[in-house]
PDB file of C-alpha atoms in Angstrom:
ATOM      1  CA  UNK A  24       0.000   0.000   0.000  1.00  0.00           C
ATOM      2  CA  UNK A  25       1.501   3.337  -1.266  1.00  0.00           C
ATOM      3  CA  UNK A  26       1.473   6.649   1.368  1.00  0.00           C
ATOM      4  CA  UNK A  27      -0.877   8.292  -0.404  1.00  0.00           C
ATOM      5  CA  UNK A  28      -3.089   5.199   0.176  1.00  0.00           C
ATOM      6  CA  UNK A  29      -2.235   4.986   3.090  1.00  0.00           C
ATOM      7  CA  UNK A  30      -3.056   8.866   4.430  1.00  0.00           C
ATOM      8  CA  UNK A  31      -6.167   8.693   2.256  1.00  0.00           C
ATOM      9  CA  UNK A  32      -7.480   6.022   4.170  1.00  0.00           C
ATOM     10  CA  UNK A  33      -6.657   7.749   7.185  1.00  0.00           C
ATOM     11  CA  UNK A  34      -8.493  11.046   6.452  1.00  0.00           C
ATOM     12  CA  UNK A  35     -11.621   9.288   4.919  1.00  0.00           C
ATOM     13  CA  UNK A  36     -11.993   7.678   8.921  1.00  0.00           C
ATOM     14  CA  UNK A  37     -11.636  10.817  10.367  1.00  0.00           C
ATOM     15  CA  UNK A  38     -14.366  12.212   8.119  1.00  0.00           C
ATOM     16  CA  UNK A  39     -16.548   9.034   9.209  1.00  0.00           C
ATOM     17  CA  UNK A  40     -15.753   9.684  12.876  1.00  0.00           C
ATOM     18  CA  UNK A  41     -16.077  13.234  12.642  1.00  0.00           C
ATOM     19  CA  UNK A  42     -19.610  12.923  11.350  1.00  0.00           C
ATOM     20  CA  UNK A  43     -20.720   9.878  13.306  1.00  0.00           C
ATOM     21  CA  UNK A  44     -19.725  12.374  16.400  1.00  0.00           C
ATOM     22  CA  UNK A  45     -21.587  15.139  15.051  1.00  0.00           C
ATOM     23  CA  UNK A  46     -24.647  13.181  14.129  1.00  0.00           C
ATOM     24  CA  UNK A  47     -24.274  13.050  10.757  1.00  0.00           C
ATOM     25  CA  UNK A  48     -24.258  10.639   7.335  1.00  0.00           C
ATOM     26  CA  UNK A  49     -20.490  10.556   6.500  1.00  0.00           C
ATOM     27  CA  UNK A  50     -22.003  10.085   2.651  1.00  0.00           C
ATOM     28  CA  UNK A  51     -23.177  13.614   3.352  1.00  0.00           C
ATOM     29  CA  UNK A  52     -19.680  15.037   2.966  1.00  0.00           C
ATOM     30  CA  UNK A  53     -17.302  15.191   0.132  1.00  0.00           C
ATOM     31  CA  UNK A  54     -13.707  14.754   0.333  1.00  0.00           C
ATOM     32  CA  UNK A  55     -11.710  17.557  -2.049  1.00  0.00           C
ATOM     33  CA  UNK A  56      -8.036  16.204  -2.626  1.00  0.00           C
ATOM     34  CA  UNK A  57      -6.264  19.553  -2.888  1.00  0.00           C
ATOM     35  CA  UNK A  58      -3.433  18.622  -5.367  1.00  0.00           C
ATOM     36  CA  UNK A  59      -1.395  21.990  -5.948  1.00  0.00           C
ATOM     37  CA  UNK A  60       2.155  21.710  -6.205  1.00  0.00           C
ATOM     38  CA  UNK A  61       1.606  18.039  -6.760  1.00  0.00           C
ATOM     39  CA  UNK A  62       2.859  16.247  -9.470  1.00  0.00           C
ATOM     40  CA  UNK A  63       0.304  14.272 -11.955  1.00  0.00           C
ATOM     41  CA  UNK A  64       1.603  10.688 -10.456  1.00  0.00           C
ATOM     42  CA  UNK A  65       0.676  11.532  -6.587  1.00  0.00           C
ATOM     43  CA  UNK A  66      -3.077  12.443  -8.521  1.00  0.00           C
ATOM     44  CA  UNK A  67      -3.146   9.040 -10.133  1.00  0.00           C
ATOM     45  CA  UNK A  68      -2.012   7.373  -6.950  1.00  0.00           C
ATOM     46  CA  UNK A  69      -5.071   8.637  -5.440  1.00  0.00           C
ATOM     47  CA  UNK A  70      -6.846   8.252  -7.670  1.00  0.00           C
ATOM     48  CA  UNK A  71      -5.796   4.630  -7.949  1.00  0.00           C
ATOM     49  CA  UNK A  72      -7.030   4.373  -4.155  1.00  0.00           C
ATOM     50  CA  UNK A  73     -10.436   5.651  -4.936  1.00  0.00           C
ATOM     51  CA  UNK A  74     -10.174   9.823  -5.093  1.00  0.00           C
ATOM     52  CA  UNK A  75     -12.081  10.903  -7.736  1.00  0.00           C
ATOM     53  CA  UNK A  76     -12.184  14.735  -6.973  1.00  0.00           C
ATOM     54  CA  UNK A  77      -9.324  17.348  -6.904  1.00  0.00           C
ATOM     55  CA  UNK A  78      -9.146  20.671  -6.239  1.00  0.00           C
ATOM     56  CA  UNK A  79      -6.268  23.173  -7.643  1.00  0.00           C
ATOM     57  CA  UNK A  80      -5.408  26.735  -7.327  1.00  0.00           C
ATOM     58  CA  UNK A  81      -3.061  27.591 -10.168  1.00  0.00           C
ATOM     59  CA  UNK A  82      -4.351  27.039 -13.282  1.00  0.00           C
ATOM     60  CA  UNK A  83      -1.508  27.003 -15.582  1.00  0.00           C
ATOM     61  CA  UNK A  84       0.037  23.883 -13.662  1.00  0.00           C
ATOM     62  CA  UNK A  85      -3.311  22.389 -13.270  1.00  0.00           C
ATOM     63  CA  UNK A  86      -3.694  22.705 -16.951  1.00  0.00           C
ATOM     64  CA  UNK A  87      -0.461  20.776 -17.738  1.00  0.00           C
ATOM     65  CA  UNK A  88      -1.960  17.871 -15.023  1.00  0.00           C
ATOM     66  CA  UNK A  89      -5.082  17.956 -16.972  1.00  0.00           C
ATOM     67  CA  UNK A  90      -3.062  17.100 -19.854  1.00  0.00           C
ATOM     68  CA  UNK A  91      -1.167  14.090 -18.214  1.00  0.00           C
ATOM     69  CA  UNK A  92      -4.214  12.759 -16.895  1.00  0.00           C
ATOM     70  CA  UNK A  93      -6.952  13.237 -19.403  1.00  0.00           C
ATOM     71  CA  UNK A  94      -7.477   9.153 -19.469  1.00  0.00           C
ATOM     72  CA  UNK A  95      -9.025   9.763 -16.067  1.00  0.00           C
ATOM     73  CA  UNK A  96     -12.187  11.151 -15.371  1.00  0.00           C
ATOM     74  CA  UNK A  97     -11.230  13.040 -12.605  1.00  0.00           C
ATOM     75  CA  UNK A  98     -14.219  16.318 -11.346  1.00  0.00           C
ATOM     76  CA  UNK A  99     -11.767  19.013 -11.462  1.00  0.00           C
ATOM     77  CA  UNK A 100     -12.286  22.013  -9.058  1.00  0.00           C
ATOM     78  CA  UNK A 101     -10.884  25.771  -8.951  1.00  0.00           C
ATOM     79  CA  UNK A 102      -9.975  27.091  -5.548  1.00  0.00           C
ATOM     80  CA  UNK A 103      -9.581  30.350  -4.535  1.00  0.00           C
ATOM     81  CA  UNK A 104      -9.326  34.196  -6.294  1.00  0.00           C
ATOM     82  CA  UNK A 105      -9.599  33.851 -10.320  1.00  0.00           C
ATOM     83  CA  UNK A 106      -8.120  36.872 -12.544  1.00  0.00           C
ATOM     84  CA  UNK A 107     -10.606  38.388 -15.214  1.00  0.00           C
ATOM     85  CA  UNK A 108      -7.893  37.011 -17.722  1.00  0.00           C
ATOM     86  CA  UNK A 109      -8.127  33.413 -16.763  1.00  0.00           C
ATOM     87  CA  UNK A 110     -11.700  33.244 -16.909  1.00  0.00           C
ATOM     88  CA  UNK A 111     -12.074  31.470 -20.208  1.00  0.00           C
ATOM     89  CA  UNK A 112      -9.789  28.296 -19.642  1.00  0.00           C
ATOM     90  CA  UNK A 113     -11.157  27.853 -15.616  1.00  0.00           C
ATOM     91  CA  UNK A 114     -14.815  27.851 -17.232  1.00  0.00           C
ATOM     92  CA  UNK A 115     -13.384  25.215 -20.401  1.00  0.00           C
ATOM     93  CA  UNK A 116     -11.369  23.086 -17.982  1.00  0.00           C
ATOM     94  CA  UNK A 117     -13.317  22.837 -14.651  1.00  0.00           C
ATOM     95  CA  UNK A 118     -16.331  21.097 -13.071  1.00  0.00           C
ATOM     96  CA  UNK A 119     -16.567  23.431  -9.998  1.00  0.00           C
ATOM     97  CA  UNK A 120     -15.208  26.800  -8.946  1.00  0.00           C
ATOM     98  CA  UNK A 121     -14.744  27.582  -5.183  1.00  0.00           C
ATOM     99  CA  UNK A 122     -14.036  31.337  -4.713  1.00  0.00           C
ATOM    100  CA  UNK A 123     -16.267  33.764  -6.942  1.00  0.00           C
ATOM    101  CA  UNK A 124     -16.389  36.967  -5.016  1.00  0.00           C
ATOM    102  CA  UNK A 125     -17.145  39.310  -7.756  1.00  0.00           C
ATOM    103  CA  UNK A 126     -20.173  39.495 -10.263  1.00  0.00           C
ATOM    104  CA  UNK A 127     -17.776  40.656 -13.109  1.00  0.00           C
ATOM    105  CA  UNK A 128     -16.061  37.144 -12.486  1.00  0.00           C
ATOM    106  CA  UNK A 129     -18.701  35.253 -13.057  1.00  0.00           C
ATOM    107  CA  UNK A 130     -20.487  37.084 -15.634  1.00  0.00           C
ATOM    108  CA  UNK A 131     -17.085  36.023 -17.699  1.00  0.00           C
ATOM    109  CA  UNK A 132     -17.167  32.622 -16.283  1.00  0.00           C
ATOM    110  CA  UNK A 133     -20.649  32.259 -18.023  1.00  0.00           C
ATOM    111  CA  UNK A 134     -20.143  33.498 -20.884  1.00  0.00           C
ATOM    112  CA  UNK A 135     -17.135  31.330 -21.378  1.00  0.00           C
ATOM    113  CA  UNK A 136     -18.403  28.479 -20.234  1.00  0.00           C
ATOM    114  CA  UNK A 137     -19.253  26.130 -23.289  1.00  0.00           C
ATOM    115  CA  UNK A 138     -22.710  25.530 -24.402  1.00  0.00           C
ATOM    116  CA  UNK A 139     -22.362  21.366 -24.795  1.00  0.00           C
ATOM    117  CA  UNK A 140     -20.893  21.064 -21.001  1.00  0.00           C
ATOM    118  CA  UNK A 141     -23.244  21.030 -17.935  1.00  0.00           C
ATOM    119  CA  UNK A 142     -23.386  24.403 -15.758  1.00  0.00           C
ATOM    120  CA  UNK A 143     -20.663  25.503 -14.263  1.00  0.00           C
ATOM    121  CA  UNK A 144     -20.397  24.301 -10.373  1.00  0.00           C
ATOM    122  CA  UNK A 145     -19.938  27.546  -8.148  1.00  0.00           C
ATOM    123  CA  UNK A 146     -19.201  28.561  -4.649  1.00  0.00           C
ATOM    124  CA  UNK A 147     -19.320  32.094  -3.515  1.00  0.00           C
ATOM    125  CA  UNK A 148     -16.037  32.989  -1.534  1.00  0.00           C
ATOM    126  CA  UNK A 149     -16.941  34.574   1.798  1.00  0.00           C
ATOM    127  CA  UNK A 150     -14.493  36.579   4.135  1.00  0.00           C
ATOM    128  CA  UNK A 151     -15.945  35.913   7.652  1.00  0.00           C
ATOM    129  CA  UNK A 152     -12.509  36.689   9.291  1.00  0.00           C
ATOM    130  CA  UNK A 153     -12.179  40.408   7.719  1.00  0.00           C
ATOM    131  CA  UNK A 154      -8.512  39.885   6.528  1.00  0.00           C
ATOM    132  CA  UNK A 155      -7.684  42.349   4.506  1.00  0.00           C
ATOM    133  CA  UNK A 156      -4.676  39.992   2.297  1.00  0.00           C
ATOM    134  CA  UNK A 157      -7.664  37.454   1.408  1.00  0.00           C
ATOM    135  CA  UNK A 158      -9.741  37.418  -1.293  1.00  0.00           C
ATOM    136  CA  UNK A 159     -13.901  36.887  -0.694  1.00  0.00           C
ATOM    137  CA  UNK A 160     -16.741  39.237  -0.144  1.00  0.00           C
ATOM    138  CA  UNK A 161     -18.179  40.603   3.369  1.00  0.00           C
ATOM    139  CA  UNK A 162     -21.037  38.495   4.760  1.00  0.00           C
ATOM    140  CA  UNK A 163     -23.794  41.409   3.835  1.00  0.00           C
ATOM    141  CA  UNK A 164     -22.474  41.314   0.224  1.00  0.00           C
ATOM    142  CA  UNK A 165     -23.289  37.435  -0.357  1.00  0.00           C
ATOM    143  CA  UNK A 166     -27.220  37.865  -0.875  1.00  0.00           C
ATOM    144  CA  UNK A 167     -27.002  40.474  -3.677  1.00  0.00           C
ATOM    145  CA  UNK A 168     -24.069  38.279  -5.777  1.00  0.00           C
ATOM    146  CA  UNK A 169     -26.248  35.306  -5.076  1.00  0.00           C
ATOM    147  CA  UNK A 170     -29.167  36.637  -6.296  1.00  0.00           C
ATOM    148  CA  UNK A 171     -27.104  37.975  -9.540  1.00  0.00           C
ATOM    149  CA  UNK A 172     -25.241  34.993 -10.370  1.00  0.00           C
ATOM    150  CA  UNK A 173     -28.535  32.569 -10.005  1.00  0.00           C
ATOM    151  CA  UNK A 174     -29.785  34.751 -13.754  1.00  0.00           C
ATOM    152  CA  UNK A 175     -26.718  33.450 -15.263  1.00  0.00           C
ATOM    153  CA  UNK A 176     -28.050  30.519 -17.326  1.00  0.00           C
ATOM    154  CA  UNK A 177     -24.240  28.578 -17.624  1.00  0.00           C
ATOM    155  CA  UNK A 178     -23.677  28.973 -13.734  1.00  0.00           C
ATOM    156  CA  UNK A 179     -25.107  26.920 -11.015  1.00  0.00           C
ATOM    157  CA  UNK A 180     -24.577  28.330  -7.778  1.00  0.00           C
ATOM    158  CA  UNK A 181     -24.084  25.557  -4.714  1.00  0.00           C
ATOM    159  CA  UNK A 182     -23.010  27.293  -1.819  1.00  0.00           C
ATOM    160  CA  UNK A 183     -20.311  29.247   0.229  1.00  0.00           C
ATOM    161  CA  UNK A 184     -16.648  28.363   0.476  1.00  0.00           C
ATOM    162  CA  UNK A 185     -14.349  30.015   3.351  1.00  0.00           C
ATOM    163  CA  UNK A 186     -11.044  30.142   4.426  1.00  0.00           C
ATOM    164  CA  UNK A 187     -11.004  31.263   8.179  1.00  0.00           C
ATOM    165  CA  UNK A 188      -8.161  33.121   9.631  1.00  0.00           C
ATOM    166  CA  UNK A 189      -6.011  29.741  11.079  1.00  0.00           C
ATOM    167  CA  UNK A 190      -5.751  29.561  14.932  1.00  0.00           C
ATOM    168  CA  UNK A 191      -4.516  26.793  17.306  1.00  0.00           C
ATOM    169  CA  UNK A 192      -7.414  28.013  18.843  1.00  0.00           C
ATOM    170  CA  UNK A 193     -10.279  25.125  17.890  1.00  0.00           C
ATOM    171  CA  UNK A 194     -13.006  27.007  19.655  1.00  0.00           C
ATOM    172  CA  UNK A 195     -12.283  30.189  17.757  1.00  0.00           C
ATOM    173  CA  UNK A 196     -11.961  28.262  14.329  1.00  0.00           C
ATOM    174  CA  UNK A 197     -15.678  26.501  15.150  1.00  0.00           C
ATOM    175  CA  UNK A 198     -17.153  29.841  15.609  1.00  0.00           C
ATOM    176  CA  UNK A 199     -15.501  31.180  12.262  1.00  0.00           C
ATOM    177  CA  UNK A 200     -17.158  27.966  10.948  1.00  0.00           C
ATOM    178  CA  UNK A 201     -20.037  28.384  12.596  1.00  0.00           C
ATOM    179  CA  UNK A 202     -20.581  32.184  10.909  1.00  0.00           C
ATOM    180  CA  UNK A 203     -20.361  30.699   7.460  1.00  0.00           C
ATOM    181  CA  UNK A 204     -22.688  28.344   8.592  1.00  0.00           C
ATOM    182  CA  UNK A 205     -25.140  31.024  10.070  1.00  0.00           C
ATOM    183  CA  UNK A 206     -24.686  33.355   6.310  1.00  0.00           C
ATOM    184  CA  UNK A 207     -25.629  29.843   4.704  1.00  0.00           C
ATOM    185  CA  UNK A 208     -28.895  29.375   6.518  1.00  0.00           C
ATOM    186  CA  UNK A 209     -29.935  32.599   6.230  1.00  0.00           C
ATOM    187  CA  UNK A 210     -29.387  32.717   2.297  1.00  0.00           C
ATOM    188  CA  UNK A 211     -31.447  29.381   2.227  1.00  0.00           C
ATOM    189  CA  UNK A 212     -34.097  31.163   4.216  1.00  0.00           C
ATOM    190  CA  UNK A 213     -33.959  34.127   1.957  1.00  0.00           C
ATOM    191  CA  UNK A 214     -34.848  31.930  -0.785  1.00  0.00           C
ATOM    192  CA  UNK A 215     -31.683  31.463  -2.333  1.00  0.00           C
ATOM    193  CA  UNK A 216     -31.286  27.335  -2.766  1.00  0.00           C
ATOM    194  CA  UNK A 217     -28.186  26.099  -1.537  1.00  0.00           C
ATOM    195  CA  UNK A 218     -26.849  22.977  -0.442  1.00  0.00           C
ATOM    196  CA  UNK A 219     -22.753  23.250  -0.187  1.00  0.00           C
ATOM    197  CA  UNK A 220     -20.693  24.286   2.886  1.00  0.00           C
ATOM    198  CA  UNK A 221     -17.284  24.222   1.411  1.00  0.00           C
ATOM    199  CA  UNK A 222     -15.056  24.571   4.900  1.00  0.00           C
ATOM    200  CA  UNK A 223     -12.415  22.783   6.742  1.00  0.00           C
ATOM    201  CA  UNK A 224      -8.659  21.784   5.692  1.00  0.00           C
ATOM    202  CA  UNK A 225      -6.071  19.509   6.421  1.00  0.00           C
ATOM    203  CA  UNK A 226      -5.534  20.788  10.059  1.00  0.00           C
ATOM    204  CA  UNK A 227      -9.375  21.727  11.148  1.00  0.00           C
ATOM    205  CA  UNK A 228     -11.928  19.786   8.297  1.00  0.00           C
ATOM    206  CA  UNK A 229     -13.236  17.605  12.462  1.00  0.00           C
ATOM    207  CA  UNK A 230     -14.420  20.805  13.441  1.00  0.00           C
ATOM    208  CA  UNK A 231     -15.765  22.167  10.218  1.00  0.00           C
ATOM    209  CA  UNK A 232     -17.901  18.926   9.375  1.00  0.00           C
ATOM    210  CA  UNK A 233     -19.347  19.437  13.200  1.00  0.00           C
ATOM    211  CA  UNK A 234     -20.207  22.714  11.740  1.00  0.00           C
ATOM    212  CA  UNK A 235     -22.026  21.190   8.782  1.00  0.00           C
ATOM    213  CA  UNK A 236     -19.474  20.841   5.735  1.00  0.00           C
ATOM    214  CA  UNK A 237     -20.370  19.505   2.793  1.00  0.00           C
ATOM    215  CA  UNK A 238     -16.907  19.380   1.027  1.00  0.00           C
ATOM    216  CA  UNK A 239     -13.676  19.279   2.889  1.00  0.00           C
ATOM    217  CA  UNK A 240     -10.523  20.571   1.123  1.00  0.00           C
ATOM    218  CA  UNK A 241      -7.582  18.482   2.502  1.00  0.00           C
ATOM    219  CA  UNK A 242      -3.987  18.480   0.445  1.00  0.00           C
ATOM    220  CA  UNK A 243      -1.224  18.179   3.055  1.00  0.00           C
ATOM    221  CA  UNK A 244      -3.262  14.806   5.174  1.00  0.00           C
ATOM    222  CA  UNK A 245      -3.151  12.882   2.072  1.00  0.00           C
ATOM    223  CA  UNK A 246       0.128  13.785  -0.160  1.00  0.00           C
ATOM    224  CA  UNK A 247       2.021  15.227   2.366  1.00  0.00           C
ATOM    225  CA  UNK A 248       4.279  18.156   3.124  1.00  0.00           C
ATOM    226  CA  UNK A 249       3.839  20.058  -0.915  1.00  0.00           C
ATOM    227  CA  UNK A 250       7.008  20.615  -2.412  1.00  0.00           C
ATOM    228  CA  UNK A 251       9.451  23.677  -1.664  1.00  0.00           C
ATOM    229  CA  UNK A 252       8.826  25.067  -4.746  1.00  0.00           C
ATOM    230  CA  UNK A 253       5.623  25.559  -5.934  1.00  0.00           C
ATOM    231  CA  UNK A 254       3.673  26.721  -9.104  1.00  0.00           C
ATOM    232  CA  UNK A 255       2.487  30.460  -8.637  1.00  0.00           C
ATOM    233  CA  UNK A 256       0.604  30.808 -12.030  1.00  0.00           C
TER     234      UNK A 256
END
């Protein structure tokens, strides 16, 4: 059994334990192999031991994995803040995006997402820590770009993704969870039809599924430490 196996296996129990503790279906929760800085044969390792989704954040390397791995039918995902100039090959290349925070952004996402592929999977980025050096739009902002990016006709919006200021504090990281949470109920309640909590990574996805996510992102708990060197395009 290879490492990647072998950490795979080890994150998919937590998951089950994690929900089984929190009194929910583990099927209820998606595992996200985040695979930047990774090279294509650690993706076909895991995928060998049953991963079928991947997430990546810079798109010219994830292009060039595409590439290697195109006999796979992986569900590719885009994480984090997109340029207007990179808006074309995400919405060619990708399944799901996780981090729209602008209504000019998607409006380009749409239009350049192909007619003959299914809607384009998205998640609206939401800041609930207020850091000023990440990317994602204040709470109060998230009805009216919902509301805007459900008339797009190639777009299917899921839910809210977040990336909490990190703390060794686990209390403080479950209420930052527990905001996004609170934004995502109240959006539901406001009529807007979601059903994706995209929280929790390598070092806090326990808490976040106690705090009902839907899709974990974990890269570092199943490939290990990511390279020194790593892709910034």
């Amino acid at each position: 059994m290879s490492a990647i196996t072998e950490r795979l296996q080890a994150v998919q129990a937590r998951i089950c334990q994690s929900a089984t503790a929190a009194g929910r279906d583990p099927q209820e929760i998606t595992l996200l192999a985040v695979s930047k800085a990774q090279n294509a044969d650690a993706i076909r390792a895991a995928w060998a031991a049953g991963q079928q989704r991947f997430g990546e954040n810079y798109l010219q390397e994830a292009l060039n994995k595409q590439a290697l791995l195109q006999d796979l039918p992986i569900e590719w995902h885009f994480i984090g803040p997109i340029q207007s100039n990179k808006t074309q090959p995400i919405a060619q290349h990708f399944s799901w995006v996780h981090g729209v925070d602008r209504l000019k952004i998607a409006e380009r996402l749409n239009a350049a997402r192909p007619a003959e592929l299914p809607p384009l999977q998205i998640c609206l980025q939401v800041n609930v820590s207020h850091e000023e050096s990440k990317s994602g739009i204040a709470p109060e902002e998230a009805y009216a770009l919902a509301s805007a990016i459900r008339q797009l006709p190639h777009l299917q919006l899921r839910g809210l993704m977040a990336i909490p200021a990190p703390t060794p504090d686990m209390e403080l990281q479950r209420a930052q969870f527990r905001m996004v949470r609170t934004l995502y109920d109240a959006l539901k309640q406001q009529g807007i039809a979601l059903d994706t909590l995209s929280i929790g990574m390598s070092e806090d996805f326990p808490v976040a599924i106690g705090e009902g996510a839907t899709i974990v992102r974990v890269g570092s708990a199943i490939f290990g430490p990511r390279p020194a060197k790593a892709a910034t395009a």
